[in-house]
Coordinates of C-alpha atoms in Angstrom, one line a residue:
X1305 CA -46.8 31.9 -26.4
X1306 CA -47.1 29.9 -29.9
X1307 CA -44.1 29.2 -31.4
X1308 CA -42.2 30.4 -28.3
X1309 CA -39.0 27.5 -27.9
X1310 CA -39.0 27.6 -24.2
X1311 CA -43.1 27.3 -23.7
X1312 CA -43.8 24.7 -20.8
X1313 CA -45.1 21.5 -22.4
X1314 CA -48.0 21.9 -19.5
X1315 CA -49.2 25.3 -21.7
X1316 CA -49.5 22.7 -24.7
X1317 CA -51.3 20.0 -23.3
X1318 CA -53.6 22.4 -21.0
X1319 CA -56.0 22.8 -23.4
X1320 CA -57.5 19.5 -24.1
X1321 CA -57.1 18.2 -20.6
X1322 CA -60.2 16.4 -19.4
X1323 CA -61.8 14.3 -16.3
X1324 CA -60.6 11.2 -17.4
X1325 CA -56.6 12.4 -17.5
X1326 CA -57.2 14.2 -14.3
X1327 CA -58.0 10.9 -12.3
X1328 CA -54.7 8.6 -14.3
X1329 CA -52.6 11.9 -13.1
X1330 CA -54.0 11.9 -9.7
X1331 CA -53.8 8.3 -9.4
X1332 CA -50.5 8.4 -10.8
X1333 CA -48.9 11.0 -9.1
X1334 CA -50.0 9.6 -6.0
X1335 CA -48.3 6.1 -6.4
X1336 CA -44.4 8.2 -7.7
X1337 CA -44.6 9.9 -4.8
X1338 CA -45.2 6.5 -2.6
X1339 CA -42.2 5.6 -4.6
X1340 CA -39.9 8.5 -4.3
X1341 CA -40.4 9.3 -0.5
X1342 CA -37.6 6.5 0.5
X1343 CA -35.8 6.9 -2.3
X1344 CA -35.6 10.6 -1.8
X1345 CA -34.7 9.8 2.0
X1346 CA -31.9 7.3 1.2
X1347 CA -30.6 9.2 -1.7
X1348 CA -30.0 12.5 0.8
X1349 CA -28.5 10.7 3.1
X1350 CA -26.1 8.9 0.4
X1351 CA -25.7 12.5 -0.2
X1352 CA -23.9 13.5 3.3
X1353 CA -26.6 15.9 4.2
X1354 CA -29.8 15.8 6.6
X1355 CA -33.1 12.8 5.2
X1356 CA -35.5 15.5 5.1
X1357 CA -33.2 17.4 2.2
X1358 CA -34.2 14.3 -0.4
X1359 CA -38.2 15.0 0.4
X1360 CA -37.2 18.8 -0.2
X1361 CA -35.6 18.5 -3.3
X1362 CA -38.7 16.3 -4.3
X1363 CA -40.9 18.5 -3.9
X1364 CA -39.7 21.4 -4.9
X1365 CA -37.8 20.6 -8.1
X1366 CA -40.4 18.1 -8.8
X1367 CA -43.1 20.8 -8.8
X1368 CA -40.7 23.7 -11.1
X1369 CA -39.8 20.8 -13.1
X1370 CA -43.0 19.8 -14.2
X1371 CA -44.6 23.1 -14.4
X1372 CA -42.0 24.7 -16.3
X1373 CA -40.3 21.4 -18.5
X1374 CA -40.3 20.6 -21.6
X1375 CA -41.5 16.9 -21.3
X1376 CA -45.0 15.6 -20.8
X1377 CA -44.3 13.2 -18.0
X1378 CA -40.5 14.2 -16.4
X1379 CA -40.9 14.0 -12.8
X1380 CA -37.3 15.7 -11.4
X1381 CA -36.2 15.1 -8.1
X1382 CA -32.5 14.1 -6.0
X1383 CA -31.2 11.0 -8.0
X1384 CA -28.2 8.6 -7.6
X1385 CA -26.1 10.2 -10.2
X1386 CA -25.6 13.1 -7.6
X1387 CA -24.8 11.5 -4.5
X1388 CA -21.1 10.9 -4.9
X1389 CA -20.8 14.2 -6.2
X1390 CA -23.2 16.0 -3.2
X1391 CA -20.9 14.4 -0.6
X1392 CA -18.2 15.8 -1.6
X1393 CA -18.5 19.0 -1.8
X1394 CA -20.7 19.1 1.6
X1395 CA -17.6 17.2 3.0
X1396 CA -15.0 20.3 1.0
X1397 CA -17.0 23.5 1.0
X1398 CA -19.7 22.8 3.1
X1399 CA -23.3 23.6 3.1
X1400 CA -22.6 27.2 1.6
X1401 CA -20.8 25.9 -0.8
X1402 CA -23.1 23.4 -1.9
X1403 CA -25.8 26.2 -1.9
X1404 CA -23.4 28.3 -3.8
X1405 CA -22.4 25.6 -6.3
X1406 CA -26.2 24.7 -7.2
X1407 CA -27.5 28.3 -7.8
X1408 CA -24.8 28.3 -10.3
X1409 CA -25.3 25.2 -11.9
X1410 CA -28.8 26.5 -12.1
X1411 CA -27.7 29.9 -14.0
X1412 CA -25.7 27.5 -15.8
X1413 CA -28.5 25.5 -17.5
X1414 CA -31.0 28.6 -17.7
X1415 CA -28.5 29.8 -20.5
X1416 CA -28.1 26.4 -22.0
X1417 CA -31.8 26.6 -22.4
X1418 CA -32.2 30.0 -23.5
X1419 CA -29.4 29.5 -25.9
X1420 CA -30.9 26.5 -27.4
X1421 CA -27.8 24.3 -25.9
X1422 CA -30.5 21.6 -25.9
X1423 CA -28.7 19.6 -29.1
X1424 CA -25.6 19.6 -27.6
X1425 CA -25.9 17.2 -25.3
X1426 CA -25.9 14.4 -27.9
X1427 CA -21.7 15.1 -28.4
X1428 CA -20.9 13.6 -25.0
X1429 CA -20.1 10.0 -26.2
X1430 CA -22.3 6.9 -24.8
X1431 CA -19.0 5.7 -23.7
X1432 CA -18.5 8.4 -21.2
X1433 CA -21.9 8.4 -19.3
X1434 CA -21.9 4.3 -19.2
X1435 CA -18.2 4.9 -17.4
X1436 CA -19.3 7.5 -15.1
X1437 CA -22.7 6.3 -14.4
X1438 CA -21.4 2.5 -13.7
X1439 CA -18.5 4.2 -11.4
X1440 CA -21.0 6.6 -10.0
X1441 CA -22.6 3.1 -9.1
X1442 CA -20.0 1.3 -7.2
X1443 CA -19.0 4.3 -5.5
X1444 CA -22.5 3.9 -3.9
X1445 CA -22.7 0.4 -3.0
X1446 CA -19.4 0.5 -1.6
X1447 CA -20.2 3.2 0.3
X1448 CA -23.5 1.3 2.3
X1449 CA -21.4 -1.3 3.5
X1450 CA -21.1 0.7 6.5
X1451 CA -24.7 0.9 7.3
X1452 CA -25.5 -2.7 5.7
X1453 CA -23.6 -4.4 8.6
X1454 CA -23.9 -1.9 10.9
X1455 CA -20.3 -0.5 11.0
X1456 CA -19.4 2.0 14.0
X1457 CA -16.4 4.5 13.1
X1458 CA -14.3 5.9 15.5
X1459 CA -14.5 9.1 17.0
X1460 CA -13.2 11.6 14.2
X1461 CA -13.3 9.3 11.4
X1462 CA -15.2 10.7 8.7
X1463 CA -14.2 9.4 5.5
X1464 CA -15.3 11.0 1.8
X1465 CA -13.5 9.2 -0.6
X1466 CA -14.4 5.6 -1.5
X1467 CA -10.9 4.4 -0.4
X1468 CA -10.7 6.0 2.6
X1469 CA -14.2 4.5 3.6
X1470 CA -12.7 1.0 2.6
X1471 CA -9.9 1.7 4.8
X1472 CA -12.6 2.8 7.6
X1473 CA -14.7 -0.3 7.4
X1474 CA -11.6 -2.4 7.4
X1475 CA -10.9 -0.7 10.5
X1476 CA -14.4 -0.9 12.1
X1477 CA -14.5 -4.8 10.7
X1478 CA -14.7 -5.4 15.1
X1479 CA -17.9 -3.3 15.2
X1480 CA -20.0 -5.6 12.9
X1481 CA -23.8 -6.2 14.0
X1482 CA -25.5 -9.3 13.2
X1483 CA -28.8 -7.4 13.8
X1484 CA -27.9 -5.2 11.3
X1485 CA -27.2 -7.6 8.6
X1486 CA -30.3 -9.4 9.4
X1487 CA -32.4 -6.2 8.7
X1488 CA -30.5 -5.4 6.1
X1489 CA -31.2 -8.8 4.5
X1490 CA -34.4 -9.5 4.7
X1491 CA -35.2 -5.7 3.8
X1492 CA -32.8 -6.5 0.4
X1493 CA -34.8 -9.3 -0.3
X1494 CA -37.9 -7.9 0.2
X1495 CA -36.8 -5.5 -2.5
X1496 CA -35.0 -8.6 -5.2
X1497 CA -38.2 -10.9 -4.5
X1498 CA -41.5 -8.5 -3.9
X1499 CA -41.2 -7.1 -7.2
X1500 CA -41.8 -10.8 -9.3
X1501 CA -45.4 -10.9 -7.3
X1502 CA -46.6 -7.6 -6.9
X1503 CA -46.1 -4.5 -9.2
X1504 CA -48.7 -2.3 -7.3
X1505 CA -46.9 -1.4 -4.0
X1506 CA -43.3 -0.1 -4.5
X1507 CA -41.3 -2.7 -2.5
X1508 CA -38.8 0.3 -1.1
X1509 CA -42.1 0.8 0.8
X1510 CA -42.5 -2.5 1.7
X1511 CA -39.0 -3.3 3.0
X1512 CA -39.1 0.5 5.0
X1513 CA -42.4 -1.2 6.8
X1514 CA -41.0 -4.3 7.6
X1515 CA -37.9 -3.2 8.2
X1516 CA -39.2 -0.4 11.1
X1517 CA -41.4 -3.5 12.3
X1518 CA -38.8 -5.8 12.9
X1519 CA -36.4 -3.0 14.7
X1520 CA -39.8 -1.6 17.0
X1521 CA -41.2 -5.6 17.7
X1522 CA -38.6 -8.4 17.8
X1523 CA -36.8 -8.5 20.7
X1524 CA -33.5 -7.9 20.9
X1525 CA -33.0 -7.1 17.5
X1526 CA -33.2 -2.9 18.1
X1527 CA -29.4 -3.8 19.8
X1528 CA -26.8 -2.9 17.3
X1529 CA -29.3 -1.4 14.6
X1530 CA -29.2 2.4 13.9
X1531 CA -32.3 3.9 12.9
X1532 CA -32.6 7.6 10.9
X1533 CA -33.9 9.2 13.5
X1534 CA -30.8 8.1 16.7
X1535 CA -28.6 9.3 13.6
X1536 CA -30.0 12.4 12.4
X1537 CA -32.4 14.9 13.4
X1538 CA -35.6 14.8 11.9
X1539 CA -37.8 18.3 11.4
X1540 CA -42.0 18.5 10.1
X1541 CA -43.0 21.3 8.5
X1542 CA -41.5 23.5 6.2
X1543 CA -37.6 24.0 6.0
X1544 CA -36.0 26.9 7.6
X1545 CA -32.9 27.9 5.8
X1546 CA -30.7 30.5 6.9
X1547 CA -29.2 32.5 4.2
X1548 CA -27.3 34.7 6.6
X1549 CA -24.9 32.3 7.4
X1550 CA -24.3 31.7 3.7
X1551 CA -20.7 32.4 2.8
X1552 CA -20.9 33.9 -0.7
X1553 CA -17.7 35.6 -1.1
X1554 CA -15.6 35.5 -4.8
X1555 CA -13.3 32.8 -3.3
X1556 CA -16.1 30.7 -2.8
X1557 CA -18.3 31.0 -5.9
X1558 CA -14.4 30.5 -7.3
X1559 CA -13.5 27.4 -5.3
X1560 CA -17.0 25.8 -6.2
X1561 CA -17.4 26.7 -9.9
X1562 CA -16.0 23.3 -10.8
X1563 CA -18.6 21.6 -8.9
X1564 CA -21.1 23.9 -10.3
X1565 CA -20.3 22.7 -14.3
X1566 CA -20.3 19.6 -13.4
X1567 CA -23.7 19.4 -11.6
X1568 CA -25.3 21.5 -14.9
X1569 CA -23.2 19.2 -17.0
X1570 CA -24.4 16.2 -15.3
X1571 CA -28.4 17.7 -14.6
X1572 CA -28.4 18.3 -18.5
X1573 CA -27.8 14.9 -19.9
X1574 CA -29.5 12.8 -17.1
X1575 CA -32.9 14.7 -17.6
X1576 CA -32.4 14.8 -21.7
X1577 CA -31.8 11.0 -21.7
X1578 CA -34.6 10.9 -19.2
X1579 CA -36.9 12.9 -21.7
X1580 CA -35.7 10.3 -24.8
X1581 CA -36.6 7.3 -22.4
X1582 CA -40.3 9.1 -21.9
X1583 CA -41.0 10.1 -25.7
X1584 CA -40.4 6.6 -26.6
X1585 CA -42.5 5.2 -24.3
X1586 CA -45.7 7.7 -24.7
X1587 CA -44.6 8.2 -28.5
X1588 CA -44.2 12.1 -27.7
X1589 CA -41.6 14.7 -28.5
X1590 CA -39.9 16.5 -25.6
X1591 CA -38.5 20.1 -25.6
X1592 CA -35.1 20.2 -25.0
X1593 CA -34.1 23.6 -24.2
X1594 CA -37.3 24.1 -22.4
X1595 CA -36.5 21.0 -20.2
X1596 CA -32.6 22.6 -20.1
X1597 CA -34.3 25.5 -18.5
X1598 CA -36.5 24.2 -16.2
X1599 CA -33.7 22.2 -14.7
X1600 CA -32.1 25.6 -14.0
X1601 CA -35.0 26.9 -12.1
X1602 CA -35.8 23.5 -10.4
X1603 CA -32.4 23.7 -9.0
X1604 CA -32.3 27.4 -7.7
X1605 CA -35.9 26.6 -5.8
X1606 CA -34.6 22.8 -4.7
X1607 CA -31.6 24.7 -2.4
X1608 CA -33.8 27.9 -1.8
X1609 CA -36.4 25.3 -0.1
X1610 CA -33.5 23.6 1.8
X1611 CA -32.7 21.0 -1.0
X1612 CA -30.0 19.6 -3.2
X1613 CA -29.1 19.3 -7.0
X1614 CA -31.9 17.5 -9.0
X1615 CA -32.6 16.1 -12.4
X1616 CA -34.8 14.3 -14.0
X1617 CA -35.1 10.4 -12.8
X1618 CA -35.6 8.0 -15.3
X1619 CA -37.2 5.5 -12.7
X1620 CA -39.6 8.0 -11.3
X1621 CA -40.4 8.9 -14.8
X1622 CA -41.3 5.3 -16.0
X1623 CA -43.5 4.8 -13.4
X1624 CA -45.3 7.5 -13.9
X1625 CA -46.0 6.8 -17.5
X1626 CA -46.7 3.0 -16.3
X1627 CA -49.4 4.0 -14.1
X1628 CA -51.4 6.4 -16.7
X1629 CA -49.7 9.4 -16.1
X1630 CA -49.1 11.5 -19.5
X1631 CA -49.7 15.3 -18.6
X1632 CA -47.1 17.2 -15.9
X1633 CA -50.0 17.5 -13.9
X1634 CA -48.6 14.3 -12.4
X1635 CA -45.4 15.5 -11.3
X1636 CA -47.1 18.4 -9.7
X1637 CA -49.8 15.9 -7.6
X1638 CA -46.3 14.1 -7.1
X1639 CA -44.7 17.4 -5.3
X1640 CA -48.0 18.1 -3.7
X1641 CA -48.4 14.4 -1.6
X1642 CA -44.9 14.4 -0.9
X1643 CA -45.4 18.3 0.8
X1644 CA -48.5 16.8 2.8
X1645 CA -46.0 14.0 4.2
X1646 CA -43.1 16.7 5.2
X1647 CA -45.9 18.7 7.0
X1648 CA -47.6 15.7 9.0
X1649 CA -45.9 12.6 8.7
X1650 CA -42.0 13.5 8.4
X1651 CA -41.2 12.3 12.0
X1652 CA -41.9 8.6 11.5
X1653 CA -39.2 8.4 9.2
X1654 CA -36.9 8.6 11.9
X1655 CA -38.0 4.8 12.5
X1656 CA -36.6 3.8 9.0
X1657 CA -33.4 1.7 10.2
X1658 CA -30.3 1.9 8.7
X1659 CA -29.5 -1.4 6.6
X1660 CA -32.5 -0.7 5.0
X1661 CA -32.0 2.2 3.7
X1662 CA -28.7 0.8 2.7
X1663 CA -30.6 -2.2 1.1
X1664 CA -32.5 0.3 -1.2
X1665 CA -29.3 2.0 -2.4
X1666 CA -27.8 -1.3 -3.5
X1667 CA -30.5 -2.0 -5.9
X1668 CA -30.1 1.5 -6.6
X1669 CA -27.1 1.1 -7.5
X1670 CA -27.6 -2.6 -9.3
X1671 CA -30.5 -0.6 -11.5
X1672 CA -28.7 2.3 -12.5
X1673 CA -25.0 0.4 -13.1
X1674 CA -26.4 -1.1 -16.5
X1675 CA -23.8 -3.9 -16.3
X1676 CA -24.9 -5.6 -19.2
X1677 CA -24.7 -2.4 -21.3
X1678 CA -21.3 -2.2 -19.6
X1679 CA -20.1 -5.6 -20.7
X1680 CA -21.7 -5.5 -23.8
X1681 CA -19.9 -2.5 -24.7
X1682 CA -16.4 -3.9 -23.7
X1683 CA -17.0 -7.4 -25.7
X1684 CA -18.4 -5.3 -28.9
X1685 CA -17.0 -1.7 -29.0
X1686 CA -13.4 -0.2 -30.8
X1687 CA -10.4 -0.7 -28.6
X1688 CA -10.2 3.4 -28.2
X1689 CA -14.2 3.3 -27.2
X1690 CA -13.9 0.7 -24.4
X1691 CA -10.3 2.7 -23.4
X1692 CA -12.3 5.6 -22.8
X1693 CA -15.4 4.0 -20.7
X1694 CA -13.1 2.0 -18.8
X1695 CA -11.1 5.2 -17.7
X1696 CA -13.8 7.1 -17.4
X1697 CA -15.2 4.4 -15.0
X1698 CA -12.2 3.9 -12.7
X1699 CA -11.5 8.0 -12.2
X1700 CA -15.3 8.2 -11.5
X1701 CA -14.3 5.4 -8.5
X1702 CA -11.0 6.2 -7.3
X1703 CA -11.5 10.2 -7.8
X1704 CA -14.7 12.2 -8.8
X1705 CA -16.9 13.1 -11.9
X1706 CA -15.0 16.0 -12.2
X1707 CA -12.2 14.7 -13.2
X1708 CA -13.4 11.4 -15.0
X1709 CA -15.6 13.9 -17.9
X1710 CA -12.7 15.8 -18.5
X1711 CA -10.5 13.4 -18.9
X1712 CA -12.8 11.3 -20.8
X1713 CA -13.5 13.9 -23.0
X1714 CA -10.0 14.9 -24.1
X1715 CA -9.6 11.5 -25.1
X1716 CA -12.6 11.0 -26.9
X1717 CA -11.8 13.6 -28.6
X1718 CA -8.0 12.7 -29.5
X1719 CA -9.0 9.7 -30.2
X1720 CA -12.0 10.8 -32.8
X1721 CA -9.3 13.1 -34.2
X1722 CA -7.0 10.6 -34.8
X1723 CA -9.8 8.4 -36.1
X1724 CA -10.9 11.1 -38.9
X1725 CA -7.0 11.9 -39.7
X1726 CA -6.4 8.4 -40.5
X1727 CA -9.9 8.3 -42.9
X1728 CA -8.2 11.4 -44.3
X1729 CA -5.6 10.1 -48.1
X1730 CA -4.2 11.8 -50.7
X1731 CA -3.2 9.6 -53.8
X1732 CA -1.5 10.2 -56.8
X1733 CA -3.7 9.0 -60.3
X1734 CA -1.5 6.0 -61.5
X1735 CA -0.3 6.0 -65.1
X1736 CA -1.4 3.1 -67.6
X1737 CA -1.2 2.9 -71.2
X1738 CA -4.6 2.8 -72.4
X1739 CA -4.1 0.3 -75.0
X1740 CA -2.6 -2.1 -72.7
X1741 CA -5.4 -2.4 -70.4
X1742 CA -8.6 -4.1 -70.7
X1743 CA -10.6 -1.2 -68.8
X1744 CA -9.2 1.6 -70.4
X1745 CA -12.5 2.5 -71.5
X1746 CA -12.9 4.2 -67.6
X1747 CA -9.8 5.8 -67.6
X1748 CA -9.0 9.4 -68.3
X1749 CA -6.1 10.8 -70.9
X1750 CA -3.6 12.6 -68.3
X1751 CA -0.8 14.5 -70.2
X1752 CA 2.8 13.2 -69.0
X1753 CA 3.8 16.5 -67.3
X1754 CA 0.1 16.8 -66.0
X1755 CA 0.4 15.0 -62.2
X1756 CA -3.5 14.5 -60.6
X1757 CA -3.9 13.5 -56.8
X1758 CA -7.3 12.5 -54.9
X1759 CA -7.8 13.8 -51.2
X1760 CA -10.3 11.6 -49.5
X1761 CA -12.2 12.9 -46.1
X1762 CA -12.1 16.2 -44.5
X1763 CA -9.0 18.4 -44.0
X1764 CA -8.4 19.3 -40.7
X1765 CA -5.0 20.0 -38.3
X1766 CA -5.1 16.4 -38.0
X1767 CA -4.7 15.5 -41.7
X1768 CA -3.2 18.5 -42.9
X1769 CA 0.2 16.9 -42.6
X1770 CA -0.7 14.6 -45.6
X1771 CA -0.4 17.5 -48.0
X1772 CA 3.1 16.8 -47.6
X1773 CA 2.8 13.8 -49.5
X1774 CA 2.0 15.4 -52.8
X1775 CA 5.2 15.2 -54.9
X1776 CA 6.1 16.3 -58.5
X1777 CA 8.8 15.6 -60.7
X1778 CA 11.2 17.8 -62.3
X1779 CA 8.8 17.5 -66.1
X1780 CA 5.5 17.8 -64.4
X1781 CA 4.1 21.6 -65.3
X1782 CA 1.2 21.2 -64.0
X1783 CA -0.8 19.8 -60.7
X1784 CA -4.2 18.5 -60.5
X1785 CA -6.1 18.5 -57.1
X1786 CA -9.5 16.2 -57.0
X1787 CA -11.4 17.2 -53.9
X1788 CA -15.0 15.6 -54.2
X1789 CA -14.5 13.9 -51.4
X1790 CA -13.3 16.5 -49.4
X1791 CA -16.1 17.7 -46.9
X1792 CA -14.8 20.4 -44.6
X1793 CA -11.8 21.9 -44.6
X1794 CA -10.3 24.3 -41.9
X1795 CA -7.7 26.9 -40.9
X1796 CA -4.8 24.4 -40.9
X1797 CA -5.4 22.5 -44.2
X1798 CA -6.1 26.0 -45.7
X1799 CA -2.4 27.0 -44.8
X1800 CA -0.9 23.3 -45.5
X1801 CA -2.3 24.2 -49.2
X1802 CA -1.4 27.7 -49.3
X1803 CA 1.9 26.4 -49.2
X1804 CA 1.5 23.9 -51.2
X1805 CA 0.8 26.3 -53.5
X1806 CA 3.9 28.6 -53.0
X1807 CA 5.8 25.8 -53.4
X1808 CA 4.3 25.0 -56.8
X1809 CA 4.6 28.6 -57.7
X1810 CA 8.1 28.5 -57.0
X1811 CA 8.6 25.2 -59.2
X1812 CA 6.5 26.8 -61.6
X1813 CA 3.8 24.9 -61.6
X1814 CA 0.1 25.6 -62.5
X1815 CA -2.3 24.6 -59.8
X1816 CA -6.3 23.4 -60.8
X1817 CA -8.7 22.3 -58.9
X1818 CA -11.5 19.8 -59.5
X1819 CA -14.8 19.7 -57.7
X1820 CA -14.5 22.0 -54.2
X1821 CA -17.2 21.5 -52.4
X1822 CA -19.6 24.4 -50.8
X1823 CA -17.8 24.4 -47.3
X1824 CA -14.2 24.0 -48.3
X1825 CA -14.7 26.6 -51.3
X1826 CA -16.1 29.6 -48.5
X1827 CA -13.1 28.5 -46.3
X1828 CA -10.6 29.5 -49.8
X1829 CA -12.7 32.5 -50.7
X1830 CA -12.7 33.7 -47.5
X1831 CA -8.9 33.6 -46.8
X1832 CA -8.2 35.1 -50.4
X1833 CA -7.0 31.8 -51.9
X1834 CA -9.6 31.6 -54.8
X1835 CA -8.6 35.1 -55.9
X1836 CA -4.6 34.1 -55.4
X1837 CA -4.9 31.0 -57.6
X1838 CA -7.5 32.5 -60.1
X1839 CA -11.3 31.8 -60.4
X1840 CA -10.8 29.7 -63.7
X1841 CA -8.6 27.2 -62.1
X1842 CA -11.7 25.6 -60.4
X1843 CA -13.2 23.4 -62.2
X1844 CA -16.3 21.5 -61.8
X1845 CA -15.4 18.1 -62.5
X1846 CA -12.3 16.4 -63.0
X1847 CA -12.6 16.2 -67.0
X1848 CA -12.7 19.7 -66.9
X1849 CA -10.2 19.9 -65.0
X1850 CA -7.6 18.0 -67.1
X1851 CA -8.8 19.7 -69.9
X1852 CA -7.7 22.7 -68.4
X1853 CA -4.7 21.3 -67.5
X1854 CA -3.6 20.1 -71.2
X1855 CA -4.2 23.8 -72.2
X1856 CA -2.4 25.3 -69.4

């Protein structure tokens, strides 16, 4: 497999594994799964769908993940980035169509992978995935207040969208349990406080224990708390998934193909900026489209083993690294211990209250908001920038991901356009009398009826417009076009100065050119416009080019 671009980083490091890496990846592997167990729990059920769904996902995506990726230490697995997006189509389409939509998005980035798609990734702007993931943020704090305070809807209410939840807790604001909120405190700061005294034992663990001890041992305090399991059912042993219920008609694969793109979309730069944080924290090099890949094939096992969409997470992945783990053998020990709990110890999750779980998806949500980067960004960034984060942010909250990348996209995209058309000038050479002027040992001899003009910055439809601005007077017999500084050029411009040059022909003007660089010259030869204008009227320079010009 040498030189093969999608080979499994485990094939690489394989061959100088030894004893001593074996134990760090054992050790290591043990403590992310300690860690990812109630996050996985909590992040399923901020999904919509059934707690033991997260440990699925975990474990298998987390297993095909590392096995198959294209990062040393990426441990993959259901992530907060998802949640919004998971409820939503569970609460639309159903759990078909979430099946539906993932094997997709799967498909999806098995081609990005295989057609080296890797790179692309890097043209979604920063400003777009700080908007989405701070909305993506609030969406899930705000939607634990339920839980935090203990919340009861009414019968039917089942609300999806953030502000029909807001309107549902405003209604339930009667139903508020003060046993809840005590939970739900202490088990929050458990998770704010533990952390600055102890780094060994992940405090989501911690506040899950003393959480479930408080609801089973102080009396009276199990009134008004909801734990997982009065709430959901919860299953041990292996999933059983039932594909012949599935519904995977065209009109569903059709009404879920948006969800699809944006769950590859998404699962494609959340594990590539996953991979960055890794290499720069191990010093390796990651392998994109081999990553890309394995994200497709973690995602068709995750829902085949009763899961939901994964990625890579970025938190799971420093902790790794931060407890010795550098091989993928860690992810897989990872998968492995969290398969041991789903076989024997999946029912005592059902003692896991409520507010708790609540209380680790705030901090969730506080860790993977990045408010500072936010803030920073408003205080510091172009107007047009922060315009597209913030808009980006707020159609992420009041709508879905869906339709906050698109639209962020188009306007970054206008907006870059815009920005480039507005680098792009074209300026006429002004006239001085040599002997008048102190520099004139810099300037060039121009005949009267010879006219030059500089274009500055690529030619593209958004500039091509300025060829307009190229004038001549009734004496000038000859035009000069300077283009060193012109970079690309494209369909558009080409035509703006194919008719620039029909209407020089029709004045009867001569037309040279001076320096065309190598992209804008195979752009004229193509077309025919080299051959139209003649070969010998491009010039290399600009003092060839005048001299031409005097002859002409």
């Amino acid at each position: 497999m040498k030189g093969f671009y999608l080979k499994p980083k485990l094939f690489s490091v394989i061959g100088s594994y030894d004893k001593g890496q074996l134990i760090k990846d054992l050790l290591a592997g043990i403590i992310v799964a300690i860690i990812a167990l109630p996050l996985s729990i909590a992040l399923a059920l901020a999904s919509g769908v059934e707690p033991a769904c997260g440990v699925y996902t975990a474990v298998a995506a987390g297993f095909v993940v590392s096995f198959f990726g294209g990062s040393r230490v990426q441990i993959a697995g259901p992530t907060a980035a998802f949640a919004t997006i998971v409820a939503g189509i569970v609460a639309t389409h159903g759990m078909d169509g979430l099946f539906v939509a993932t094997i997709l998005a799967g498909i999806m980035l098995i081609l990005m992978g295989v057609f080296k798609f890797g790179g692309l990734i890097k043209y979604i702007p920063y400003t777009i995935t700080t908007g989405f993931t701070a909305g993506i943020a609030v969406t899930i704090l705000l939607g634990q207040v339920k839980d935090f305070f203990g919340l009861v809807y009414a019968n039917g209410v089942r609300p999806v969208e953030l502000l029909e939840k807001m309107h549902a807790n405003i209604e339930a604001i009667g139903t508020f349990s003060p046993q809840a909120l005590l939970v739900g405190a202490v088990s929050l700061l458990i998770l704010i406080v533990y952390p600055k005294f102890e780094k060994r034992v992940p405090p989501s663990l911690i506040a899950v224990l003393v959480g479930a001890a408080m609801v089973a041992f102080i009396p009276g305090l199990g009134e008004g708390v909801f734990t997982i399991g009065e709430l959901y059912t919860i299953p041990s042993g292996l999933p059983q998934v039932n594909f012949a219920g599935m519904d995977f008609s065209i009109a569903k694969i059709t009404a879920v193909f948006p969800d699809a793109v944006t769950i590859a979309v998404l699962a494609a730069i959340e594990s590539l900026l996953s991979c960055v944080v890794a290499d720069s924290m191990i010093g390796s090099r990651h392998n994109s489209n081999a990553e890309l890949s394995a994200q497709g094939l973690a995602n068709i096992a995750s829902v085949l083993f009763g899961g939901i969409p994964a990625t890579g997470a970025i938190a799971r992945t420093a902790a790794n690294v931060k407890n010795g783990g550098r091989t993928p053998i860690a992810g897989m020990v990872h998968a492995v211990v969290l398969l041991l709990v789903l076989l024997f110890l999946m029912p005592y999750a059902g003692l896991i209250p409520m507010p708790t779980i609540a209380a680790i998806l705030f901090v969730v949500a506080y860790n993977m908001s990045e408010w500072r980067k936010f803030v920073h960004t408003v205080k510091t960034a172009p107007k047009s920038d922060i315009a597209v984060m913030v808009v980006t942010f707020v159609l992420t909250v009041l709508f879905d991901l869906v339709v906050a990348i698109e639209v962020g996209m188009i306007m970054a995209a206008l907006l870059f356009l815009k920005r480039m058309s507005e680098q792009t000038e074209v300026t006429s050479w002004k006239y001085i009398e040599q002997e008048n002027d102190e520099d004139s040992i810099e300037l060039r001899a121009v005949p009267k009826n010879v006219r030059v003009y500089e274009i500055n910055g690529p030619l593209f439809f958004g500039a091509a417009d300025k060829m307009l601005d190229i004038t001549f007077k009734e004496y000038t017999s000859c035009l000069v076009l300077r283009m060193r500084a012109v970079t690309a050029l494209d369909a558009t411009a080409m035509n703006a100065l194919e008719d620039l040059c029909q209407r020089c022909e029709k004045a009867g003007l001569q037309v040279v050119f001076s320096h065309v660089n190598e992209q804008p010259m195979k752009v004229m030869q193509k077309a025919g416009f080299v051959e139209r204008v003649g070969a010998d009227h491009f010039c290399p320079n600009i003092d060839s080019a005048l001299a031409l010009a005097e002859k002409l």
